[in-house]
mmCIF file of N, CA and C in Angstrom:
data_model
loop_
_atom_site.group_PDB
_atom_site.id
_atom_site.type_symbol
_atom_site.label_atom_id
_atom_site.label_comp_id
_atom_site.label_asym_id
_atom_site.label_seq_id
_atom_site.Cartn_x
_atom_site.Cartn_y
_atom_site.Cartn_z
ATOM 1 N N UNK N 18 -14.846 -4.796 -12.521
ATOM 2 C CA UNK N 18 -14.563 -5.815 -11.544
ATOM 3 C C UNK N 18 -13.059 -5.798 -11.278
ATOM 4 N N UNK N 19 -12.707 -5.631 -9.717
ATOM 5 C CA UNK N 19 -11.571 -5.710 -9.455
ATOM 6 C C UNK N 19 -10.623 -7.233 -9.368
ATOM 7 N N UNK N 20 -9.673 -7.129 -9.704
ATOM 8 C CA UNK N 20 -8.335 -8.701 -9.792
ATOM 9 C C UNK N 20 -7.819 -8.205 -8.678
ATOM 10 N N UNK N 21 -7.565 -9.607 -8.461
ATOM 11 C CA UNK N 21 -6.716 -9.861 -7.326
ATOM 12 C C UNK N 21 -5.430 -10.062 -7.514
ATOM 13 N N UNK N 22 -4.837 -9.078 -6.658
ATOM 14 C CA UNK N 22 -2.966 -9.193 -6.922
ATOM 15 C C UNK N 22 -2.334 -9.361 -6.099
ATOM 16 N N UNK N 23 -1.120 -10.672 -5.812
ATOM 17 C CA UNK N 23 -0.483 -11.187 -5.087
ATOM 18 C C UNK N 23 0.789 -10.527 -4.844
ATOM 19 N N UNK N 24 1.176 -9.344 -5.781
ATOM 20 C CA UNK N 24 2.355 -9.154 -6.046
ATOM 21 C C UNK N 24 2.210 -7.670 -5.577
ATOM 22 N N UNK N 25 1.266 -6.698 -5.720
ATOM 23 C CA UNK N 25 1.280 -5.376 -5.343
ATOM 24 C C UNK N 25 -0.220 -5.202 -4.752
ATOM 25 N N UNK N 26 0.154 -5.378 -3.157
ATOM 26 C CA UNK N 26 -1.096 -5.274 -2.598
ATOM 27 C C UNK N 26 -0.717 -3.301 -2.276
ATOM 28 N N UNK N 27 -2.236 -2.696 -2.227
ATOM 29 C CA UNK N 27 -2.376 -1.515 -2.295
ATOM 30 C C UNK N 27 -2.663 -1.206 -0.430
ATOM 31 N N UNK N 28 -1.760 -0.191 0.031
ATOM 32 C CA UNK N 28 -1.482 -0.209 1.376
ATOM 33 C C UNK N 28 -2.969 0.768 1.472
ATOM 34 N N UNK N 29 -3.636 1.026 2.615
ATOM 35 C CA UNK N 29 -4.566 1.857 2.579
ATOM 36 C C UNK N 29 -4.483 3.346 2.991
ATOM 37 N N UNK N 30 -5.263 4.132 3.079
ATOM 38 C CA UNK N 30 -4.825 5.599 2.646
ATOM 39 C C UNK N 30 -4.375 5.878 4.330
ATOM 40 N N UNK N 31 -3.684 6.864 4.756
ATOM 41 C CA UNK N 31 -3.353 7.496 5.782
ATOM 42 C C UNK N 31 -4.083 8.832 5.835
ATOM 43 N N UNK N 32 -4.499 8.872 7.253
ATOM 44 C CA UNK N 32 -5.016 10.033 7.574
ATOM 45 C C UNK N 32 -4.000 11.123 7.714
ATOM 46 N N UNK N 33 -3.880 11.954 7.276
ATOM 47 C CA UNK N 33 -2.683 13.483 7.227
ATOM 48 C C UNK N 33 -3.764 14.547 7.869
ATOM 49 N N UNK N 34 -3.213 14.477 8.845
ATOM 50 C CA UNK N 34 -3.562 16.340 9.450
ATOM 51 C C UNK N 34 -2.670 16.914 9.540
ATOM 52 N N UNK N 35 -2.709 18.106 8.767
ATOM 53 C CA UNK N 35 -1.349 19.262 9.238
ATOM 54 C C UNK N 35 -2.269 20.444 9.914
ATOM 55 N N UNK N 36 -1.589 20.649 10.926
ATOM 56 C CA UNK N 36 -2.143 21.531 11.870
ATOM 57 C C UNK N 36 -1.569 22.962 11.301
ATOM 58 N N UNK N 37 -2.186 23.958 11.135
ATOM 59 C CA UNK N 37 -2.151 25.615 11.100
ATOM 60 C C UNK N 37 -0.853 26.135 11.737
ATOM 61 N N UNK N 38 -1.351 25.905 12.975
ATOM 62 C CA UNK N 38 -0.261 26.184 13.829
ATOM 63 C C UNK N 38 0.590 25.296 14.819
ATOM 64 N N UNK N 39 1.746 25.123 14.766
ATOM 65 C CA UNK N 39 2.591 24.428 15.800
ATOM 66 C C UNK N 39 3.578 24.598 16.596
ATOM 67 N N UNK N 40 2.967 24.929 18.099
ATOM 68 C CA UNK N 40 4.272 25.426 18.359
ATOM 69 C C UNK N 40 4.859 24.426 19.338
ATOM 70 N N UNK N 41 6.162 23.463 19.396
ATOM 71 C CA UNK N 41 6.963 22.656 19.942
ATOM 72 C C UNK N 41 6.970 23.183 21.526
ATOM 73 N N UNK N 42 7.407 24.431 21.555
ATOM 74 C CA UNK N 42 7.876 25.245 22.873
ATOM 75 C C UNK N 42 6.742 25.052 23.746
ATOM 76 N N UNK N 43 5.936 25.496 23.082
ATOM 77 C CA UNK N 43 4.359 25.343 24.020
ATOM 78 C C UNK N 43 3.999 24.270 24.358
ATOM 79 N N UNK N 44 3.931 23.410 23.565
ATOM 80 C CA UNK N 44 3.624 21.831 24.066
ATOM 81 C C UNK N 44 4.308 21.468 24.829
ATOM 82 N N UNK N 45 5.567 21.273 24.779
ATOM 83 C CA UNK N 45 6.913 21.289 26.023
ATOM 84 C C UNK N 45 6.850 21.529 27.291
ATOM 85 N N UNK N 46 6.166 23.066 27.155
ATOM 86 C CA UNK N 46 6.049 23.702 28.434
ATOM 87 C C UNK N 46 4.513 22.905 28.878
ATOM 88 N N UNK N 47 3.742 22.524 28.386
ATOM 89 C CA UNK N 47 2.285 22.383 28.666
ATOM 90 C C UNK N 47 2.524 20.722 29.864
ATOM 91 N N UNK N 48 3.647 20.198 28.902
ATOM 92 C CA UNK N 48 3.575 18.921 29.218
ATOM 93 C C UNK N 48 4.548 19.166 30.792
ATOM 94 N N UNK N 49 5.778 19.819 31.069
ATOM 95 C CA UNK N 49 6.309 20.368 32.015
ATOM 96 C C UNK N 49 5.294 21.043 33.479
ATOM 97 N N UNK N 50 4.536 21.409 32.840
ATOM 98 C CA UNK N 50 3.160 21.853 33.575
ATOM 99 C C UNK N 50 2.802 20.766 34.463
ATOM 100 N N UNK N 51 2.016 20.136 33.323
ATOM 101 C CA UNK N 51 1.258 18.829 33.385
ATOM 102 C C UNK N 51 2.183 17.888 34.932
ATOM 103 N N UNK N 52 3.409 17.801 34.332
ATOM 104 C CA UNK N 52 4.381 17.154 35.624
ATOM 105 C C UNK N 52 4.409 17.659 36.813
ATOM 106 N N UNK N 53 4.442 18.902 36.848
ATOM 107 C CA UNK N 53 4.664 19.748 37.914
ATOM 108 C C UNK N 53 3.263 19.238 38.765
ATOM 109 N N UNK N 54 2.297 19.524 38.408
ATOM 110 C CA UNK N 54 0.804 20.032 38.948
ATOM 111 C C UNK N 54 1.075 18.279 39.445
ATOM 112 N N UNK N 55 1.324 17.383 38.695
ATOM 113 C CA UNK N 55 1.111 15.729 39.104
ATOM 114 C C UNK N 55 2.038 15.476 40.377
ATOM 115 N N UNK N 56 3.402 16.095 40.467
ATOM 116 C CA UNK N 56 4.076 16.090 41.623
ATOM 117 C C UNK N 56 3.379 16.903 42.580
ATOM 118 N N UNK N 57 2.864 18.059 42.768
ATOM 119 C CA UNK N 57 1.935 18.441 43.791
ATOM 120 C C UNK N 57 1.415 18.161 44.471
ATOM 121 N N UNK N 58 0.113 17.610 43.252
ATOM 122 C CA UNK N 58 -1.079 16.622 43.552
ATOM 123 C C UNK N 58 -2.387 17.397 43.569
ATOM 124 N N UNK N 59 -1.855 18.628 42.547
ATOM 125 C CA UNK N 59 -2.706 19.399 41.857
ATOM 126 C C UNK N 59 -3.468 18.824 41.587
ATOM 127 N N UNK N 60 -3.021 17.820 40.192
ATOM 128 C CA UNK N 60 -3.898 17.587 38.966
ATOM 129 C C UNK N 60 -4.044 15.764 39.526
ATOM 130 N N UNK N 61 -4.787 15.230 39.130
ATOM 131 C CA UNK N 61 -4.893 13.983 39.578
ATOM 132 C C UNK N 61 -4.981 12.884 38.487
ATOM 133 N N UNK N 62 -5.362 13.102 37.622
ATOM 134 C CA UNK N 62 -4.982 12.176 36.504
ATOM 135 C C UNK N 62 -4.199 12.560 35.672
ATOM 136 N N UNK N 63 -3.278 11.074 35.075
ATOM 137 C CA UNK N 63 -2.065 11.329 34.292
ATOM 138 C C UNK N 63 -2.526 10.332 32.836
ATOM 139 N N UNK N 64 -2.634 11.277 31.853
ATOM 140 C CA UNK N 64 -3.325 10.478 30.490
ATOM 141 C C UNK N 64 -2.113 9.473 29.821
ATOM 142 N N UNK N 65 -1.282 9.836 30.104
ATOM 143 C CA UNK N 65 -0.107 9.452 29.458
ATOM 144 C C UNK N 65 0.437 7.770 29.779
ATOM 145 N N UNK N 66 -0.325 7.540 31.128
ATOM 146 C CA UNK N 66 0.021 6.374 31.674
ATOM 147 C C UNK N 66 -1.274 5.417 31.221
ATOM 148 N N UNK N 67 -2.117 6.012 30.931
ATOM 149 C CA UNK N 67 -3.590 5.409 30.052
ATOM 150 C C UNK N 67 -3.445 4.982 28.667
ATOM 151 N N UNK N 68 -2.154 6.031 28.108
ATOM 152 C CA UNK N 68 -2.046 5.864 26.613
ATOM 153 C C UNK N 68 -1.015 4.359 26.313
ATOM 154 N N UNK N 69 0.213 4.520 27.906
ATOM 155 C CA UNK N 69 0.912 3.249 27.424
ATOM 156 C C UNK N 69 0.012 1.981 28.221
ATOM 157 N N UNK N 70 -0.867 2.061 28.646
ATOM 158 C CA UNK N 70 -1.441 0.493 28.974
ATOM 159 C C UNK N 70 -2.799 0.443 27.742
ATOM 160 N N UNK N 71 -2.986 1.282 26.964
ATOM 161 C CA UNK N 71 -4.092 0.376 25.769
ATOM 162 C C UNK N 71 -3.099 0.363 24.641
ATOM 163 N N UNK N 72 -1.877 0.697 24.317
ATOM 164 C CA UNK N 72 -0.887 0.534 23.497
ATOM 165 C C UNK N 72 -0.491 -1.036 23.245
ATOM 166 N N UNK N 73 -0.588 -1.729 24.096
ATOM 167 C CA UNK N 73 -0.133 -2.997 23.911
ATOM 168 C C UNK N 73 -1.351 -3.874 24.076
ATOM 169 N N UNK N 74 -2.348 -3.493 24.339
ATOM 170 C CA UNK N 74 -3.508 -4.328 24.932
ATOM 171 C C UNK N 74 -4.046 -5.326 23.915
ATOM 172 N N UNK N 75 -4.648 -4.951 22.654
ATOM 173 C CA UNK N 75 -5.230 -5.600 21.842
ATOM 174 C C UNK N 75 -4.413 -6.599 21.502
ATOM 175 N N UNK N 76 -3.160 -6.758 21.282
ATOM 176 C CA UNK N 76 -2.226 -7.609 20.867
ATOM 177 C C UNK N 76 -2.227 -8.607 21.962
ATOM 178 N N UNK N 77 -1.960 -8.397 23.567
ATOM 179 C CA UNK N 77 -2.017 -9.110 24.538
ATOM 180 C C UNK N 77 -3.164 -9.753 24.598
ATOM 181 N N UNK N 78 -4.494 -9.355 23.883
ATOM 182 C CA UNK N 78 -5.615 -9.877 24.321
ATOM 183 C C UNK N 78 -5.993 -11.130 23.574
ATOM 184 N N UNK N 79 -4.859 -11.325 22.367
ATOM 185 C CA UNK N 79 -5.523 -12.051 21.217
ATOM 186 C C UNK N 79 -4.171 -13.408 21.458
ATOM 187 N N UNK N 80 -4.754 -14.367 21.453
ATOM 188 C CA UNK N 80 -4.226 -15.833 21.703
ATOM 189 C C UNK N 80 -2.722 -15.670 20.127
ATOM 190 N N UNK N 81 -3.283 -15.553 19.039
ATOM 191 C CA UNK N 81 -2.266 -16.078 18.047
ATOM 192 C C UNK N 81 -1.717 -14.850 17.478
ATOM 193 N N UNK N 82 -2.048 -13.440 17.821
ATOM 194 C CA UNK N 82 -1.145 -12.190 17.715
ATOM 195 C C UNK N 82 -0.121 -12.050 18.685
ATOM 196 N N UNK N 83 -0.174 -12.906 20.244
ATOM 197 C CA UNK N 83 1.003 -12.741 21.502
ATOM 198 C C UNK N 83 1.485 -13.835 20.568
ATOM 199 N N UNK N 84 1.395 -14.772 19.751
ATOM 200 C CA UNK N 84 2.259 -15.644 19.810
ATOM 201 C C UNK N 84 3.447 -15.213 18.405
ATOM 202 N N UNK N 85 2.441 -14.780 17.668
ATOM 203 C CA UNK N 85 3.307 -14.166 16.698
ATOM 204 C C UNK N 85 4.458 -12.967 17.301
ATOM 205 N N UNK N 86 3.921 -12.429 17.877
ATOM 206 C CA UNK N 86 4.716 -11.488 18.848
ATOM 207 C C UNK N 86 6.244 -12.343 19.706
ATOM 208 N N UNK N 87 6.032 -13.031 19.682
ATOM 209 C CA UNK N 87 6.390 -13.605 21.174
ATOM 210 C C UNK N 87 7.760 -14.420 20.021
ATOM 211 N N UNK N 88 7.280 -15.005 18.914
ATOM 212 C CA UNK N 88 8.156 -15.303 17.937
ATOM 213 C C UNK N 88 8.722 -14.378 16.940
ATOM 214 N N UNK N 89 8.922 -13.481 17.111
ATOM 215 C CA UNK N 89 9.445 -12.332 16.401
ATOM 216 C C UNK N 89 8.336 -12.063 15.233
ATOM 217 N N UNK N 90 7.728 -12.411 14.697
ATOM 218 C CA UNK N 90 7.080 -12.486 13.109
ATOM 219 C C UNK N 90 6.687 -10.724 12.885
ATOM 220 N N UNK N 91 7.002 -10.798 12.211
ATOM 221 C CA UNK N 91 6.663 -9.494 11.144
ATOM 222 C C UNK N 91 5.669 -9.845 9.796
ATOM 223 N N UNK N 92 5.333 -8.159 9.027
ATOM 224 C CA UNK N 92 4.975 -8.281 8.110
ATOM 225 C C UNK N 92 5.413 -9.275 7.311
ATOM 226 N N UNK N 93 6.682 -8.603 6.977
ATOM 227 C CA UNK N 93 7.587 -9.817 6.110
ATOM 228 C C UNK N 93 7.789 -10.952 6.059
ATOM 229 N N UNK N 94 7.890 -11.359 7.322
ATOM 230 C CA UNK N 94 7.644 -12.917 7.754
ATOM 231 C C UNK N 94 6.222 -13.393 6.889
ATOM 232 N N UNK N 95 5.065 -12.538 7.163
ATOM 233 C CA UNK N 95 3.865 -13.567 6.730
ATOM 234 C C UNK N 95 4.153 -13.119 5.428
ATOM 235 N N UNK N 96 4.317 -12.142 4.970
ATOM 236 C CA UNK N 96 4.397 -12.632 3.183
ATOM 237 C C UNK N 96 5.067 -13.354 2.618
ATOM 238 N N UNK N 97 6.106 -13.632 3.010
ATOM 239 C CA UNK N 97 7.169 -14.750 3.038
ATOM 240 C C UNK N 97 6.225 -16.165 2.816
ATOM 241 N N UNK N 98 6.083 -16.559 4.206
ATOM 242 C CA UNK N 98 5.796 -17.658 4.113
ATOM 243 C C UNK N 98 4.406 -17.636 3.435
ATOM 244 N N UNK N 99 3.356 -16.478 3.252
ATOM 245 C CA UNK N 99 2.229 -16.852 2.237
ATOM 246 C C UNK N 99 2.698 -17.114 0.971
ATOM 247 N N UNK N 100 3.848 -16.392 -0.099
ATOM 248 C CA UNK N 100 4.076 -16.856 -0.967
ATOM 249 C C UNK N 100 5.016 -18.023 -1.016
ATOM 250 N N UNK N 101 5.340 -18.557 -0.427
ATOM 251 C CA UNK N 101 5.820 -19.477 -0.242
ATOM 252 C C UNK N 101 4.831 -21.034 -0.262
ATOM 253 N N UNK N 102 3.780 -20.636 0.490
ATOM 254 C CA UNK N 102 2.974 -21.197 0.425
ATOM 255 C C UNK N 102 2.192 -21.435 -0.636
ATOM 256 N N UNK N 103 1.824 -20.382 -1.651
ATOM 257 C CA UNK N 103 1.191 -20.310 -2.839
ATOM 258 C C UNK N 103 2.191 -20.839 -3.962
ATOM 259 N N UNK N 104 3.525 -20.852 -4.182
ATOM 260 C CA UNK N 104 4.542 -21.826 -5.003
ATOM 261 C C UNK N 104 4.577 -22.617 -4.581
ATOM 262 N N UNK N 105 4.068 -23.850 -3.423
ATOM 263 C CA UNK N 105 4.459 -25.278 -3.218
ATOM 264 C C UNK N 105 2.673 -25.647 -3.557
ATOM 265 N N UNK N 106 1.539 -24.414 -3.712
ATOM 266 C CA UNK N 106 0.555 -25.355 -4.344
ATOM 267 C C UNK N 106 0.264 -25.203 -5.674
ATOM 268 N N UNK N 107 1.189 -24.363 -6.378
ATOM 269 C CA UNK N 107 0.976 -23.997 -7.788
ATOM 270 C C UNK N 107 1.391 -25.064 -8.461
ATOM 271 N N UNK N 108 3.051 -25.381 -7.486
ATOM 272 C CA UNK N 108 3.967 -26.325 -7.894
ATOM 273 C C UNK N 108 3.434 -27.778 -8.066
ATOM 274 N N UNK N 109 2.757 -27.929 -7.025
ATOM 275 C CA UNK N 109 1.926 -29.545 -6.761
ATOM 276 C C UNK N 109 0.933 -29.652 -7.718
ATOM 277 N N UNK N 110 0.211 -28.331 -8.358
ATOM 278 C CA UNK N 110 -0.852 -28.214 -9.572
ATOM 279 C C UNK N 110 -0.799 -28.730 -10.288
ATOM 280 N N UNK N 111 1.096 -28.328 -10.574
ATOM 281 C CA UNK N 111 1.962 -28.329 -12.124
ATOM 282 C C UNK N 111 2.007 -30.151 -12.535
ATOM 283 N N UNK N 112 2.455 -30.217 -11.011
ATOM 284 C CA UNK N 112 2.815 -31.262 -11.365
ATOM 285 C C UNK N 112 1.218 -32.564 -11.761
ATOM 286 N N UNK N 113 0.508 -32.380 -10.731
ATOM 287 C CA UNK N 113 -0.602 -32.798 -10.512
ATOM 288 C C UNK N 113 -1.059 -32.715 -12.454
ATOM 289 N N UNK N 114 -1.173 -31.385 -13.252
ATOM 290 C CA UNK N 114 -1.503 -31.679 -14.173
ATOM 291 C C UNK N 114 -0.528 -32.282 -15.141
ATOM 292 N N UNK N 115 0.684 -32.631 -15.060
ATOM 293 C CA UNK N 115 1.462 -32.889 -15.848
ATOM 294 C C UNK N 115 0.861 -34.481 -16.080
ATOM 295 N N UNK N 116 1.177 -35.489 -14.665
ATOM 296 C CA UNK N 116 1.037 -36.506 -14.568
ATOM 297 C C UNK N 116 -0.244 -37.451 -14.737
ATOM 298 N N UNK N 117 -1.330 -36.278 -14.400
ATOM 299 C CA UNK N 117 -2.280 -37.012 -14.322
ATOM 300 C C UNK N 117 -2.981 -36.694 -15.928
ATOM 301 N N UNK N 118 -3.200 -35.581 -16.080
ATOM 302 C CA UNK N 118 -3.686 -34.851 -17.711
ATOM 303 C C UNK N 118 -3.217 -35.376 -18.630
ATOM 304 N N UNK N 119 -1.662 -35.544 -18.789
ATOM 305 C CA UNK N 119 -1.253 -35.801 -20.010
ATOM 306 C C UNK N 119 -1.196 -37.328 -20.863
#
């Protein structure tokens, strides 16, 4: 049976792909391509402009993630104030058993 730890939460695993082969130059040129053919009017869809409008979406979609957003909050911020939160009810415990228990 696993415990619960307040102090070293375990981050979850990352996916790692290392690709065989990589070549920078080629992609470069692919993406240079890609521009060219779009100024033409070669190629007609541009993925890249798809990738930055669902980039922000889920966050925009959710009422108390824009707001956290919108107030700077970070990770750090909520662990902050969760432990913070967990010493003013440990604290009220302490006291709670001091006064009333003893």
């Amino acid at each position: 049976m696993a415990f619960f730890s307040f102090y070293k939460l375990r981050k979850p695993r990352q996916f790692e792909h290392k690709p065989i082969y990589y070549d920078p130059r080629k992609e470069a040129l692919q993406k240079r391509i890609h521009k060219v053919k779009m100024e033409m009017g070669v190629e007609e869809t541009d993925y890249e402009q798809y990738k930055e409008a669902i980039k922000g979406s889920f966050i925009e979609g959710t009422t108390h993630l824009k707001k956290s957003k919108n107030r700077g909050d970070d990770i750090r911020n909520r662990v902050y104030k969760n432990m913070r939160l967990i010493l003013i009810i440990v604290l009220l415990g302490v006291i709670f058993w001091y006064l009333f228990m003893n």
